[in-house]
Short mmCIF file of C-alpha atoms in Angstrom, two decimals:
data_model
loop_
_atom_site.label_atom_id
_atom_site.label_comp_id
_atom_site.label_asym_id
_atom_site.label_seq_id
_atom_site.Cartn_x
_atom_site.Cartn_y
_atom_site.Cartn_z
CA UNK A 1 -3.98 -0.06 11.19
CA UNK A 2 -1.70 -1.88 8.76
CA UNK A 3 -3.22 -4.83 6.95
CA UNK A 4 -2.49 -8.21 8.52
CA UNK A 5 -2.42 -9.96 5.13
CA UNK A 6 0.06 -10.12 2.26
CA UNK A 7 -0.33 -9.17 -1.40
CA UNK A 8 2.23 -11.83 -2.36
CA UNK A 9 0.57 -14.13 -4.91
CA UNK A 10 -2.54 -11.97 -5.29
CA UNK A 11 -3.54 -11.46 -8.95
CA UNK A 12 -0.10 -12.70 -10.07
CA UNK A 13 1.82 -10.26 -7.87
CA UNK A 14 5.17 -11.61 -6.68
CA UNK A 15 7.81 -10.31 -4.29
CA UNK A 16 9.91 -7.44 -5.66
CA UNK A 17 7.33 -6.63 -8.35
CA UNK A 18 7.28 -2.88 -9.00
CA UNK A 19 3.92 -1.28 -8.26
CA UNK A 20 2.55 2.26 -8.39
CA UNK A 21 0.17 3.27 -5.62
CA UNK A 22 -2.07 6.35 -5.66
CA UNK A 23 -3.78 7.65 -2.58
CA UNK A 24 -3.66 10.19 0.22
CA UNK A 25 -0.86 10.65 2.75
CA UNK A 26 -2.06 11.46 6.25
CA UNK A 27 -0.03 12.27 9.35
CA UNK A 28 -1.30 10.85 12.64
CA UNK A 29 -1.07 12.46 16.07
CA UNK A 30 2.34 10.82 16.68
CA UNK A 31 3.72 12.33 13.45
CA UNK A 32 3.74 9.08 11.45
CA UNK A 33 2.79 9.17 7.77
CA UNK A 34 0.22 6.70 6.48
CA UNK A 35 -0.78 6.12 2.86
CA UNK A 36 -4.48 5.50 2.35
CA UNK A 37 -4.25 3.70 -1.01
CA UNK A 38 -7.02 4.22 -3.55
CA UNK A 39 -5.45 2.60 -6.63
CA UNK A 40 -2.57 0.25 -7.35
CA UNK A 41 -1.11 -0.87 -10.67
CA UNK A 42 1.65 -3.35 -11.52
CA UNK A 43 4.49 -2.03 -13.69
#
């Protein structure tokens, strides 16, 4: 399930800040793709 919280303001992160996310893409039974993030860095 998607998170019900926002990253806005967390550790200095603001809206429209470029980030790089590393993780695993998984396809569910309905065909939707979901990213299971393992790492995130601010550019």
